[in-house]
Structures are given as structure tokens and as C-alpha cells.
């Protein structure tokens, strides 16, 4: 068994979401998915969030991932479009367990919505819609 530290599904989630043509269409173009809060907007920010659980004996991890659909301050798309972005992202993540993996890669066994989405304004005044995905995996 590899180390529990290797059971990190976030790189796989970012790769999948960044390569999704369906999500890119909702966002208004490619290059709008990542871990940072940087232009262009609207953007999907994907970050780890506290919580989840680990099984030290089996190497299994239940990792919580926060998804934030961030709006533009110059040309806002509105809450409805941010919600669409978020739920397309959750639907795309749900395909992760069915994807093939190579030896040495994290094995993702389940993806579920851990908390429903909702609007939460950013401190700078831009619109934001957030949700949390629970990703079960092992190294």
C-alpha cells in the first residue's frame, strides 16, 4: 500500500474540470478553472476544505473539495449562471470513479455532493455560488 499522503484527488479533479468542454462552455471559454482567484471571470475555483476523514489502516480518504463559481465585477453573469456552472462541475466530477487510472495514481471510488450549492457574496462584492463535493479515494 502506498502512503495515505498519496490519496489526493484534487489534481485529478482539477484536470478533469479544466479539460471539460461542457464546463468551458458554461464558463464562457477555456482557462477558467483552477485553484486561484484570478481572471478571467466567471471562473470555477477548486480548493480543499476542512473536514473529511482518513482510514490509516486501509489508506482510504474521504476528501472534501470546495467549488466556487466566481462572477465578474465588470460584466456579471448573475446567480442563475453561477449555479449552472457549479452543477455542471458537480456532474463532471461524478464521472471520476468511472475513469481509468494508471498504477501510482489515486483511485477515486465515489463522488457525491456534500452540501448543496448556494450564493455567498465575495468580500470584493462579486457574486459567488459555492458547494462542497466529497471525493472518496485511496492511494
PDB file of N, CA and C in Angstrom, residues 9 15-16 19 24 29 34 37 39 47 50 64 68-70 72 85 88 90 94 102 105 116 120 129-130 132 134:
ATOM      1  N   UNK A   9      -7.175  13.513  -4.303  1.00  0.00           N
ATOM      2  CA  UNK A   9      -7.946  13.531  -5.543  1.00  0.00           C
ATOM      3  C   UNK A   9      -8.021  14.900  -6.217  1.00  0.00           C
ATOM      4  N   UNK A  15      -7.759  18.457 -13.210  1.00  0.00           N
ATOM      5  CA  UNK A  15      -7.502  18.053 -14.598  1.00  0.00           C
ATOM      6  C   UNK A  15      -8.805  17.786 -15.343  1.00  0.00           C
ATOM      7  N   UNK A  16      -9.705  17.046 -14.702  1.00  0.00           N
ATOM      8  CA  UNK A  16     -10.978  16.729 -15.337  1.00  0.00           C
ATOM      9  C   UNK A  16     -11.772  17.996 -15.635  1.00  0.00           C
ATOM     10  N   UNK A  19     -10.315  20.296 -18.333  1.00  0.00           N
ATOM     11  CA  UNK A  19     -10.417  19.731 -19.668  1.00  0.00           C
ATOM     12  C   UNK A  19     -11.837  19.517 -20.160  1.00  0.00           C
ATOM     13  N   UNK A  24     -16.359  24.380 -19.860  1.00  0.00           N
ATOM     14  CA  UNK A  24     -15.802  25.560 -20.533  1.00  0.00           C
ATOM     15  C   UNK A  24     -16.909  26.353 -21.224  1.00  0.00           C
ATOM     16  N   UNK A  29     -15.621  29.962 -21.912  1.00  0.00           N
ATOM     17  CA  UNK A  29     -14.355  29.688 -22.587  1.00  0.00           C
ATOM     18  C   UNK A  29     -13.429  28.866 -21.719  1.00  0.00           C
ATOM     19  N   UNK A  34      -9.408  26.575 -11.865  1.00  0.00           N
ATOM     20  CA  UNK A  34      -8.144  26.448 -11.158  1.00  0.00           C
ATOM     21  C   UNK A  34      -8.309  26.676  -9.675  1.00  0.00           C
ATOM     22  N   UNK A  37      -7.904  32.578  -7.449  1.00  0.00           N
ATOM     23  CA  UNK A  37      -8.960  33.572  -7.676  1.00  0.00           C
ATOM     24  C   UNK A  37      -8.358  34.636  -8.593  1.00  0.00           C
ATOM     25  N   UNK A  39      -8.394  36.360 -12.896  1.00  0.00           N
ATOM     26  CA  UNK A  39      -9.155  36.433 -14.152  1.00  0.00           C
ATOM     27  C   UNK A  39      -8.711  35.350 -15.119  1.00  0.00           C
ATOM     28  N   UNK A  47     -10.815  24.090  -4.466  1.00  0.00           N
ATOM     29  CA  UNK A  47      -9.890  24.124  -3.329  1.00  0.00           C
ATOM     30  C   UNK A  47     -10.247  23.049  -2.306  1.00  0.00           C
ATOM     31  N   UNK A  50     -11.642  22.125   4.931  1.00  0.00           N
ATOM     32  CA  UNK A  50     -11.501  21.292   6.124  1.00  0.00           C
ATOM     33  C   UNK A  50     -12.628  20.270   6.242  1.00  0.00           C
ATOM     34  N   UNK A  64     -12.927  16.475   1.229  1.00  0.00           N
ATOM     35  CA  UNK A  64     -13.913  17.495   0.882  1.00  0.00           C
ATOM     36  C   UNK A  64     -13.255  18.552   0.000  1.00  0.00           C
ATOM     37  N   UNK A  68     -16.197  26.889  -6.079  1.00  0.00           N
ATOM     38  CA  UNK A  68     -16.700  28.254  -6.036  1.00  0.00           C
ATOM     39  C   UNK A  68     -16.837  28.777  -7.458  1.00  0.00           C
ATOM     40  N   UNK A  69     -18.048  29.078  -7.873  1.00  0.00           N
ATOM     41  CA  UNK A  69     -18.279  29.739  -9.151  1.00  0.00           C
ATOM     42  C   UNK A  69     -18.224  31.238  -8.873  1.00  0.00           C
ATOM     43  N   UNK A  70     -17.187  31.883  -9.388  1.00  0.00           N
ATOM     44  CA  UNK A  70     -16.933  33.299  -9.116  1.00  0.00           C
ATOM     45  C   UNK A  70     -17.359  34.152 -10.304  1.00  0.00           C
ATOM     46  N   UNK A  72     -17.881  37.890 -12.460  1.00  0.00           N
ATOM     47  CA  UNK A  72     -17.102  39.070 -12.838  1.00  0.00           C
ATOM     48  C   UNK A  72     -17.705  40.291 -12.156  1.00  0.00           C
ATOM     49  N   UNK A  85     -22.994  26.755 -13.616  1.00  0.00           N
ATOM     50  CA  UNK A  85     -21.565  26.413 -13.643  1.00  0.00           C
ATOM     51  C   UNK A  85     -21.261  25.394 -12.549  1.00  0.00           C
ATOM     52  N   UNK A  88     -22.876  21.886 -13.243  1.00  0.00           N
ATOM     53  CA  UNK A  88     -22.179  21.189 -14.330  1.00  0.00           C
ATOM     54  C   UNK A  88     -20.860  20.632 -13.792  1.00  0.00           C
ATOM     55  N   UNK A  90     -20.190  19.729 -10.682  1.00  0.00           N
ATOM     56  CA  UNK A  90     -20.501  18.572  -9.838  1.00  0.00           C
ATOM     57  C   UNK A  90     -20.840  17.341 -10.682  1.00  0.00           C
ATOM     58  N   UNK A  94     -18.697  13.747 -10.888  1.00  0.00           N
ATOM     59  CA  UNK A  94     -19.333  12.449 -10.635  1.00  0.00           C
ATOM     60  C   UNK A  94     -18.858  11.371 -11.604  1.00  0.00           C
ATOM     61  N   UNK A 102      -3.875   4.860 -13.895  1.00  0.00           N
ATOM     62  CA  UNK A 102      -2.628   4.117 -14.045  1.00  0.00           C
ATOM     63  C   UNK A 102      -2.082   3.762 -12.671  1.00  0.00           C
ATOM     64  N   UNK A 105      -1.402   6.213  -9.525  1.00  0.00           N
ATOM     65  CA  UNK A 105      -2.352   7.317  -9.442  1.00  0.00           C
ATOM     66  C   UNK A 105      -3.377   7.037  -8.350  1.00  0.00           C
ATOM     67  N   UNK A 116     -25.288  21.230  -0.487  1.00  0.00           N
ATOM     68  CA  UNK A 116     -25.891  21.867  -1.651  1.00  0.00           C
ATOM     69  C   UNK A 116     -25.296  23.230  -1.917  1.00  0.00           C
ATOM     70  N   UNK A 120     -23.110  32.991  -1.957  1.00  0.00           N
ATOM     71  CA  UNK A 120     -22.380  33.612  -0.855  1.00  0.00           C
ATOM     72  C   UNK A 120     -21.502  34.690  -1.485  1.00  0.00           C
ATOM     73  N   UNK A 129     -21.135  31.466  -6.002  1.00  0.00           N
ATOM     74  CA  UNK A 129     -22.015  30.349  -5.677  1.00  0.00           C
ATOM     75  C   UNK A 129     -21.111  29.210  -5.255  1.00  0.00           C
ATOM     76  N   UNK A 130     -21.369  28.603  -4.095  1.00  0.00           N
ATOM     77  CA  UNK A 130     -20.450  27.578  -3.587  1.00  0.00           C
ATOM     78  C   UNK A 130     -21.167  26.262  -3.290  1.00  0.00           C
ATOM     79  N   UNK A 132     -19.864  21.946  -1.874  1.00  0.00           N
ATOM     80  CA  UNK A 132     -18.779  21.064  -1.455  1.00  0.00           C
ATOM     81  C   UNK A 132     -19.024  19.674  -2.020  1.00  0.00           C
ATOM     82  N   UNK A 134     -17.709  15.643  -1.938  1.00  0.00           N
ATOM     83  CA  UNK A 134     -16.988  14.645  -1.147  1.00  0.00           C
ATOM     84  C   UNK A 134     -16.437  13.613  -2.116  1.00  0.00           C
TER      85      UNK A 134
END
